[in-house]
Coordinates of C-alpha atoms and ligand atoms in Angstrom, one line a residue:
M1 CA -8.3 33.2 -0.2
K2 CA -11.5 34.8 1.1
D3 CA -13.4 32.7 -1.3
T4 CA -11.8 29.1 -1.3
Y5 CA -13.0 30.1 2.8
E6 CA -16.4 30.4 1.6
I7 CA -16.8 27.2 -0.6
Y8 CA -15.5 25.5 2.5
R9 CA -18.3 27.1 4.6
S10 CA -20.8 25.2 2.1
F11 CA -19.4 21.7 3.9
G12 CA -19.7 22.8 7.0
I13 CA -16.5 23.8 7.9
S14 CA -16.3 26.3 11.2
E15 CA -14.0 29.5 10.2
Q16 CA -12.0 28.0 13.3
V17 CA -11.3 25.0 11.4
W18 CA -10.3 26.1 8.6
E19 CA -7.7 28.6 9.9
L20 CA -6.4 25.9 12.4
G21 CA -6.1 24.6 8.6
E22 CA -4.3 27.0 6.9
K23 CA -1.9 27.6 9.9
T24 CA -1.1 24.0 9.3
I25 CA -0.1 23.8 5.9
A26 CA 1.6 27.2 6.1
S27 CA 4.7 24.9 8.0
L28 CA 4.4 22.4 6.2
A29 CA 5.5 23.5 3.0
E30 CA 8.8 22.4 3.6
R31 CA 8.1 19.4 3.3
F32 CA 5.5 19.1 0.9
R33 CA 8.5 20.3 -1.1
K34 CA 10.6 16.8 -0.3
I35 CA 7.0 15.3 -0.9
D36 CA 7.1 17.1 -5.0
E37 CA 10.5 16.1 -5.3
I38 CA 10.1 12.3 -4.9
A39 CA 6.9 11.9 -7.4
E40 CA 8.9 15.1 -9.9
F41 CA 12.0 11.5 -9.8
N42 CA 9.6 9.5 -10.3
Q43 CA 7.1 10.6 -12.5
M44 CA 10.2 11.0 -14.8
K45 CA 11.1 7.5 -13.9
V46 CA 7.8 6.5 -15.2
I47 CA 7.3 8.4 -18.3
S48 CA 10.6 7.2 -19.2
A49 CA 10.2 3.1 -18.8
M50 CA 7.3 4.2 -21.7
Q51 CA 9.8 5.6 -23.8
K52 CA 11.8 3.0 -24.6
N53 CA 9.3 0.7 -24.2
R54 CA 7.6 2.8 -27.2
V55 CA 4.2 3.2 -25.4
N56 CA 1.5 3.2 -28.4
T57 CA -2.1 3.8 -28.7
T58 CA -2.4 0.1 -29.9
H59 CA -1.4 -1.6 -26.7
F60 CA -4.3 -0.5 -25.5
A61 CA -6.6 -2.5 -27.5
A62 CA -8.8 -4.7 -26.1
T63 CA -8.5 -8.3 -26.3
T64 CA -10.0 -11.2 -25.9
G65 CA -10.1 -14.9 -25.6
Y66 CA -6.5 -16.3 -24.8
G67 CA -4.9 -12.9 -25.7
Y68 CA -2.0 -14.8 -27.3
N69 CA 0.2 -12.3 -28.9
D70 CA -0.8 -9.2 -26.1
S71 CA 1.6 -6.4 -27.2
G72 CA -0.7 -4.2 -25.1
R73 CA 0.0 -6.5 -21.6
D74 CA 3.7 -7.7 -23.0
T75 CA 4.2 -3.9 -24.0
L76 CA 3.0 -3.2 -20.2
E77 CA 4.7 -6.1 -18.1
R78 CA 8.0 -4.8 -19.5
V79 CA 7.5 -0.7 -18.6
Y80 CA 6.8 -2.5 -14.9
A81 CA 9.9 -4.6 -15.1
E82 CA 11.6 -0.7 -16.7
C83 CA 10.4 1.2 -13.8
F84 CA 11.3 -1.4 -11.2
H85 CA 14.5 -2.0 -13.0
T86 CA 13.7 -5.7 -12.3
E87 CA 14.5 -8.3 -15.9
S88 CA 10.7 -9.4 -16.0
A89 CA 7.0 -8.4 -14.9
L90 CA 4.1 -9.7 -14.1
V91 CA 1.1 -7.9 -14.5
R92 CA -2.1 -8.8 -14.0
P93 CA -5.9 -8.5 -13.8
Q94 CA -6.0 -11.6 -13.6
I95 CA -4.8 -11.5 -10.0
T96 CA -7.6 -10.3 -8.2
C97 CA -6.2 -8.2 -5.5
G98 CA -2.7 -7.9 -3.3
T99 CA -3.4 -11.1 -1.4
H100 CA -3.7 -12.8 -4.0
A101 CA -1.1 -11.2 -5.5
L102 CA 1.0 -13.3 -2.2
A103 CA 0.1 -15.9 -2.5
V104 CA 1.1 -16.5 -6.4
A105 CA 4.0 -15.9 -5.5
L106 CA 4.5 -18.1 -2.1
S107 CA 2.4 -21.3 -3.6
A108 CA 4.7 -20.2 -7.4
I109 CA 8.1 -20.7 -5.8
L110 CA 7.9 -23.1 -2.3
R111 CA 6.7 -26.9 -3.0
P112 CA 6.5 -29.4 -0.1
G113 CA 9.1 -28.9 2.8
D114 CA 11.0 -25.8 2.2
E115 CA 9.8 -23.6 4.7
L116 CA 8.9 -19.8 4.7
L117 CA 10.4 -17.3 7.1
S118 CA 9.4 -14.4 7.7
P119 CA 12.0 -11.8 9.9
V120 CA 9.3 -9.7 10.5
G121 CA 7.6 -11.0 12.4
R122 CA 3.5 -12.1 11.1
P123 CA 2.3 -10.3 8.3
Y124 CA -0.5 -9.0 7.5
D125 CA -3.8 -10.6 8.4
T126 CA -5.3 -12.0 5.0
L127 CA -2.0 -13.7 4.6
E128 CA -2.4 -15.5 8.1
E129 CA -5.0 -18.2 5.7
V130 CA -2.8 -18.4 3.0
I131 CA 0.4 -19.4 4.7
G132 CA -1.5 -21.1 7.3
I133 CA -1.3 -19.8 10.1
R134 CA -4.9 -19.5 10.7
E135 CA -6.3 -22.9 9.0
S136 CA -7.7 -22.2 6.0
P137 CA -8.7 -24.6 2.8
G138 CA -5.7 -24.4 0.6
S139 CA -3.5 -23.1 2.7
L140 CA 0.8 -23.8 2.4
K141 CA 0.6 -25.1 5.3
E142 CA -2.1 -27.5 4.1
F143 CA 1.2 -28.7 1.3
G144 CA 3.6 -29.9 3.8
I145 CA 4.9 -26.2 3.4
T146 CA 6.2 -25.0 6.6
Y147 CA 6.6 -21.2 8.3
R148 CA 8.0 -19.3 10.9
E149 CA 8.5 -15.9 12.0
V150 CA 10.4 -13.9 14.4
N151 CA 9.7 -11.3 16.1
L152 CA 11.2 -7.3 15.6
L153 CA 13.4 -6.5 18.6
P154 CA 11.9 -4.5 21.5
D155 CA 13.8 -1.5 19.5
E156 CA 11.8 -2.7 16.3
H157 CA 15.2 -3.5 15.4
F158 CA 15.8 -6.7 13.4
D159 CA 16.3 -9.7 15.3
F160 CA 19.9 -10.4 13.2
E161 CA 20.6 -13.4 15.6
G162 CA 16.8 -14.7 15.8
I163 CA 16.8 -14.7 12.2
R164 CA 20.7 -16.2 11.9
S165 CA 18.7 -19.3 14.1
A166 CA 15.2 -19.6 12.1
I167 CA 17.2 -19.9 8.6
N168 CA 17.9 -23.4 7.9
E169 CA 19.0 -26.1 5.0
R170 CA 14.7 -26.0 4.1
T171 CA 14.2 -22.2 4.4
K172 CA 13.9 -21.5 1.0
L173 CA 11.5 -18.0 -0.1
V174 CA 11.8 -14.8 2.9
T175 CA 9.0 -12.5 3.1
I176 CA 9.5 -8.8 4.2
Q177 CA 5.8 -6.9 5.0
R178 CA 7.5 -3.3 3.5
S179 CA 4.3 -1.5 5.0
K180 CA 2.9 -1.9 9.2
G181 CA -0.2 -3.5 7.9
Y182 CA -1.8 -3.2 11.1
Q183 CA 0.8 -3.6 13.4
T184 CA 2.5 -0.7 15.8
R185 CA 5.7 -1.0 14.0
H186 CA 7.0 1.3 12.1
T187 CA 7.3 0.8 8.6
F188 CA 10.4 -0.4 6.7
S189 CA 12.6 2.3 5.2
V190 CA 14.3 1.0 1.5
S191 CA 16.8 0.5 3.0
E192 CA 15.8 -0.8 5.8
I193 CA 14.6 -3.5 3.9
G194 CA 18.0 -3.4 1.9
E195 CA 20.4 -4.7 5.3
L196 CA 18.2 -7.4 6.1
I197 CA 18.2 -9.0 2.6
S198 CA 22.0 -8.7 2.3
F199 CA 21.9 -10.1 5.5
V200 CA 19.8 -13.2 4.7
K201 CA 21.5 -13.9 1.5
S202 CA 24.4 -13.4 2.9
I203 CA 23.6 -17.3 5.3
K204 CA 22.0 -18.5 2.1
P205 CA 23.0 -17.1 -0.6
D206 CA 20.4 -19.0 -2.6
V207 CA 16.9 -17.6 -1.0
V208 CA 14.2 -15.7 -2.6
C209 CA 13.8 -12.8 -0.6
M210 CA 10.4 -11.3 -1.9
V211 CA 8.8 -7.8 -0.1
D212 CA 5.3 -7.5 0.5
N213 CA 5.9 -3.6 -1.4
C214 CA 1.4 -2.8 -0.6
Y215 CA 1.4 0.8 -0.2
G216 CA 4.7 2.0 -0.8
E217 CA 5.2 2.6 -4.5
F218 CA 6.5 5.5 -5.1
V219 CA 6.6 6.7 -2.2
E220 CA 10.1 6.8 -2.3
T221 CA 12.7 7.5 -5.3
I222 CA 13.6 3.3 -5.2
E223 CA 12.0 -0.3 -4.3
P224 CA 12.8 -3.1 -2.8
S225 CA 13.8 -5.0 -6.4
D226 CA 16.7 -2.4 -6.2
V227 CA 18.5 -3.4 -3.3
G228 CA 18.2 -6.6 -3.8
A229 CA 15.0 -7.9 -3.7
D230 CA 13.7 -11.2 -6.2
L231 CA 10.2 -10.5 -6.0
T232 CA 8.3 -7.0 -5.4
V233 CA 4.8 -7.6 -4.9
G234 CA 1.8 -4.8 -5.1
S235 CA -2.3 -4.6 -5.7
L236 CA -3.0 -1.9 -8.2
I237 CA -6.4 -0.5 -6.3
K238 CA -3.6 0.4 -4.0
N239 CA -0.4 3.1 -5.2
P240 CA 0.0 1.4 -8.9
G241 CA -2.9 1.6 -10.0
G242 CA -3.4 5.2 -9.9
G243 CA -6.6 5.1 -9.0
L244 CA -8.0 4.3 -12.1
A245 CA -6.9 0.7 -12.4
P246 CA -10.3 -1.1 -11.2
I247 CA -8.5 -4.6 -10.6
G248 CA -5.5 -6.3 -10.8
G249 CA -1.6 -7.0 -8.9
Y250 CA 2.1 -7.3 -10.1
I251 CA 4.8 -9.0 -9.2
C252 CA 8.3 -7.2 -10.9
G253 CA 11.6 -10.1 -10.2
K254 CA 14.0 -12.1 -11.5
E255 CA 12.4 -13.9 -14.7
K256 CA 13.1 -16.7 -13.6
Y257 CA 10.9 -16.1 -10.8
V258 CA 8.2 -14.4 -11.9
E259 CA 8.3 -17.2 -14.5
M260 CA 8.2 -19.5 -12.1
C261 CA 4.9 -16.9 -11.1
A262 CA 3.1 -17.0 -14.5
Y263 CA 3.4 -21.0 -14.5
R264 CA 0.9 -21.0 -11.2
L265 CA -1.1 -18.2 -12.2
S266 CA -1.9 -19.6 -15.5
A267 CA -0.8 -23.3 -16.0
P268 CA 2.2 -25.2 -16.0
G269 CA 3.1 -24.5 -19.1
L270 CA 1.0 -22.6 -21.1
G271 CA 2.5 -18.9 -18.2
Q272 CA 3.0 -15.1 -19.4
E273 CA 1.4 -16.0 -23.4
V274 CA -1.5 -16.7 -22.3
G275 CA -4.3 -13.9 -20.3
A276 CA -6.4 -11.8 -22.6
N277 CA -6.6 -8.2 -21.0
L278 CA -10.4 -7.7 -22.0
G279 CA -10.3 -3.7 -22.9
I280 CA -8.0 -2.6 -19.4
M281 CA -5.1 -1.5 -20.9
P282 CA -5.9 1.9 -20.8
A283 CA -6.6 2.8 -17.5
F284 CA -3.6 0.5 -16.5
Y285 CA -0.6 2.5 -18.6
Q286 CA -2.8 6.2 -17.9
G287 CA -3.1 4.7 -13.6
F288 CA 1.3 3.5 -13.3
F289 CA 1.1 7.1 -15.4
L290 CA -0.9 9.0 -12.8
S291 CA 0.6 7.2 -9.5
P292 CA 3.5 9.0 -8.7
T293 CA 1.0 12.3 -8.6
V294 CA -0.5 11.0 -6.6
V295 CA 1.0 9.2 -4.6
A296 CA 2.2 12.5 -3.5
S297 CA -1.3 13.8 -2.7
A298 CA -1.6 10.9 -1.0
L299 CA 1.3 11.4 1.5
K300 CA 0.4 15.2 2.2
G301 CA -3.1 14.5 3.9
A302 CA -1.4 11.9 5.6
L303 CA 1.6 14.2 7.2
F304 CA -0.7 17.1 6.9
A305 CA -3.4 14.4 9.2
A306 CA -0.5 14.3 11.9
C307 CA 0.1 17.8 12.1
L308 CA -3.4 18.8 12.6
Y309 CA -4.1 15.9 15.5
E310 CA -1.1 15.4 17.3
P311 CA -1.0 19.2 18.7
F312 CA -4.7 18.0 20.7
G313 CA -2.4 15.2 22.9
F314 CA -3.3 12.4 20.2
K315 CA -0.6 9.6 18.8
A316 CA 0.3 9.9 15.3
V317 CA 2.0 6.5 14.0
P318 CA 4.1 8.2 12.1
D319 CA 4.8 11.4 13.7
S320 CA 4.4 14.9 12.3
K321 CA 8.3 15.2 11.6
E322 CA 9.1 11.4 10.8
S323 CA 9.9 10.7 7.1
R324 CA 7.9 8.4 5.7
H325 CA 8.1 5.4 3.7
D326 CA 3.9 4.2 2.8
I327 CA 0.7 6.4 3.2
I328 CA -0.6 5.2 5.7
Q329 CA -1.9 6.5 8.5
A330 CA -2.5 6.1 12.3
I331 CA -4.3 8.3 14.9
E332 CA -5.2 7.0 18.2
F333 CA -8.2 8.9 18.7
G334 CA -8.8 6.9 22.6
S335 CA -12.5 6.8 22.3
P336 CA -14.8 5.1 20.1
E337 CA -17.2 8.6 19.9
A338 CA -13.4 10.0 18.2
V339 CA -13.3 6.6 16.0
I340 CA -16.9 7.2 14.4
A341 CA -16.8 10.9 13.9
F342 CA -12.8 10.5 12.4
C343 CA -14.5 8.0 9.7
R344 CA -17.9 10.2 9.4
G345 CA -16.0 13.5 8.4
I346 CA -14.6 11.4 6.3
Q347 CA -16.6 10.2 4.2
A348 CA -18.7 13.8 3.5
A349 CA -16.4 14.5 1.8
A350 CA -15.9 11.6 -0.7
P351 CA -17.5 12.6 -3.9
V352 CA -19.4 9.0 -4.6
D353 CA -22.4 8.4 -1.1
S354 CA -20.9 11.4 0.9
Y355 CA -24.4 10.9 2.3
V356 CA -24.8 7.6 3.8
I357 CA -23.4 7.6 7.7
P358 CA -20.6 4.9 8.2
E359 CA -21.9 2.4 11.6
P360 CA -19.4 0.7 13.5
W361 CA -20.8 -3.9 12.6
P362 CA -18.9 -7.2 13.1
M363 CA -17.0 -7.4 10.5
P364 CA -15.8 -11.4 9.8
G365 CA -12.6 -11.8 10.2
Y366 CA -12.4 -9.9 13.2
D367 CA -12.7 -8.9 17.0
S368 CA -14.4 -6.0 17.7
D369 CA -16.7 -4.5 15.6
V370 CA -14.9 -2.1 12.7
I371 CA -16.1 0.9 11.0
M372 CA -15.3 1.8 7.7
A373 CA -14.9 5.4 5.3
A374 CA -15.3 4.8 1.9
G375 CA -16.5 7.0 -1.1
A376 CA -14.5 5.9 -4.0
F377 CA -15.3 5.4 -7.1
V378 CA -13.0 1.2 -6.9
Q379 CA -14.7 -0.7 -4.4
G380 CA -12.6 -1.4 -1.5
S381 CA -9.5 0.5 -3.3
S382 CA -7.6 2.4 -0.8
I383 CA -5.6 4.0 -3.0
E384 CA -8.9 6.2 -2.6
L385 CA -9.5 8.5 0.3
S386 CA -10.8 6.0 3.4
A387 CA -10.7 4.8 6.7
D388 CA -10.7 1.9 9.2
G389 CA -11.3 1.7 12.5
P390 CA -11.8 -1.1 14.7
I391 CA -13.5 0.1 18.1
R392 CA -11.4 -0.9 20.7
P393 CA -8.6 0.2 22.5
P394 CA -6.6 2.3 22.2
Y395 CA -8.8 3.4 19.2
A396 CA -6.8 4.3 16.4
V397 CA -8.2 4.9 13.3
Y398 CA -5.9 3.8 10.1
F399 CA -6.8 5.9 7.1
Q400 CA -5.1 6.7 3.1
G401 CA -5.1 8.1 0.0
G402 CA -6.8 11.1 -1.6
L403 CA -6.2 11.0 -5.6
T404 CA -5.9 14.4 -5.1
W405 CA -4.3 16.6 -2.3
Y406 CA -7.6 19.5 -2.7
H407 CA -10.4 16.3 -1.7
A408 CA -8.0 14.1 1.4
K409 CA -7.6 18.2 2.1
L410 CA -11.4 18.6 2.8
G411 CA -11.8 15.1 4.1
I412 CA -9.3 15.6 7.0
L413 CA -11.0 19.1 7.8
M414 CA -14.4 17.3 8.0
S415 CA -12.8 14.8 9.9
L416 CA -12.1 17.5 12.5
Q417 CA -14.8 19.5 12.1
K418 CA -17.0 16.0 13.5
L419 CA -14.8 15.9 16.6
C420 CA -15.8 20.1 17.2
D421 CA -19.5 19.1 16.8
A422 CA -19.5 15.8 18.1
G423 CA -18.1 18.1 21.6
I424 CA -14.8 16.1 21.6
V425 CA -11.7 18.5 20.8
S426 CA -12.9 22.2 21.3
L427 CA -10.8 25.2 19.2
Ligands
PLP501 C1 -3.6 -4.2 1.3 C2 -2.4 -4.7 2.3 C3 -2.1 -6.6 1.6 C4 -3.7 -7.8 1.0 O1 -4.2 -6.7 -0.6 P1 -6.2 -6.4 -0.8 O2 -5.4 -6.4 -2.4 O3 -6.2 -6.1 0.7 O4 -6.3 -8.3 -1.3 C5 -0.9 -6.3 2.0 N1 -0.4 -6.7 2.4 C6 -0.1 -5.0 2.4 C7 1.0 -4.5 3.5 C8 -1.3 -4.4 2.5 O5 -2.1 -4.0 3.3

C-alpha cells in the first residue's frame, strides 16, 4: 500500500526500512493469529466477569472520605477475583505500584521468625530493599524475617533438590517471579510455575505461594492463580491497567490471605472496608476491559522486534521462535551507540514528548549509566511503549509495551531507522 508508506516516510522512515518491516510482518501471520486467539479468549473472560458481577454505571461514581460501602470498588474487586479464579481480590489506587503490592503481601503474611524463600534466584531489584538483601529502613529483615534463595540450575530448570533442602520449619512464604525482569533467565510459563508450586506444596502443604505476576497478565489464557498460587500480585500501570489506570496495584488470592493484605494496607480492624476510590473507577474498569487487546499489541511489537533484529546478528531474548510468557523483549546490541540509537527511535515515535532526545545518565540505584525512552500518557507506565538500556556489556535494550500494535510497529521501525542513520546497520 503506497499510501501507507507515504505517511511512514513523513516520519523519516526510508523505503528500505519500511519494506524490510513489511516482509518481516508478512512472515509473522501465523504467530499474530495465535496472539489474537489468546486475546480473544481473555477478552471473553473479562466481559464474562463483568457481566456476572452486574457491572453498571453506578459503579463508576467517585467516593471520598473513608469510602465505606464503595460498591464500585467492591464490585471491581469481585471482577478481578472472577477473572483470576480466586476467592478474593484487593485492587486499589492506594497500592502505589508493583513493588508496593508485593511489599504489602509479604509483610501481611510474614511474622518475626518466619523465613521467606525465593526458589527462582534473586527477585526484582526493588524487592532487595523490601526483603533486606540490601539494607533499608523498614525491610523485612529489620522485623526479624529471614530470607533464603535457591538459584536455577545452569540449564535454567528448577533446582528441586536445592529447594527441598532449603524448605524448613520456618519457611512461611515462597515467592516466585514469573517475568525475568533484568535477569538473563527465561520467563516462566504458567505451567512451569504450577509445577514448582506443586513441588513446594508436596514438601510443605501449608506454605503460602505468592507469584509476582508483573508483565505476565493475559499473555496466556491461564494465570498463576489457576495453577495453585495462593496470592497473585501485580501493577496496574502494567498489563491489567490496559494503559488507562493512572496508578494502582492488585493482589488476588485466597480470602484469608487477601484479608491479611487488606489489614496491612489500611490498618488492623479496617481492612478492605476503607479506601475511597476518588473517581478512578472508570479508568480501572475500562483499562481492565482493554487489557487483553493491549497485551496482544505489546506482544506483537515484541515479536516483530525480535524478528526484525535477529537477521542482523543481534541476540533477541526471547528469540523469534520461542513461546512468550511476558511482554518484555531484550535485544543485545553489543555497543553503547546502538542502545542509544534504539532508544531515540522509540522516543521519536511517541505520541507524548516525541521531540525529547534521551541521553544516558547515572540513575540512582544503578551501577552504570542508563538510557530510557518513554513518551507515555501515564508517567513511568510500561504497558505503554517504552525502552531502557544500561550502558554496560552486553549493551542490551529492554523494551516493552505499546497500547496499539501500530504504535509499537512505528517505534520499532523508527529504532531501526536510527540505527541505519547512525551507520550501525546497513540495508
Ligand atoms: C515492574 C516489576 C516490579 C515492580 O513494579 P513497580 O511498579 O515498578 O514497583 C516487580 N517485579 C517485576 C517482575 C516487575 O516487572
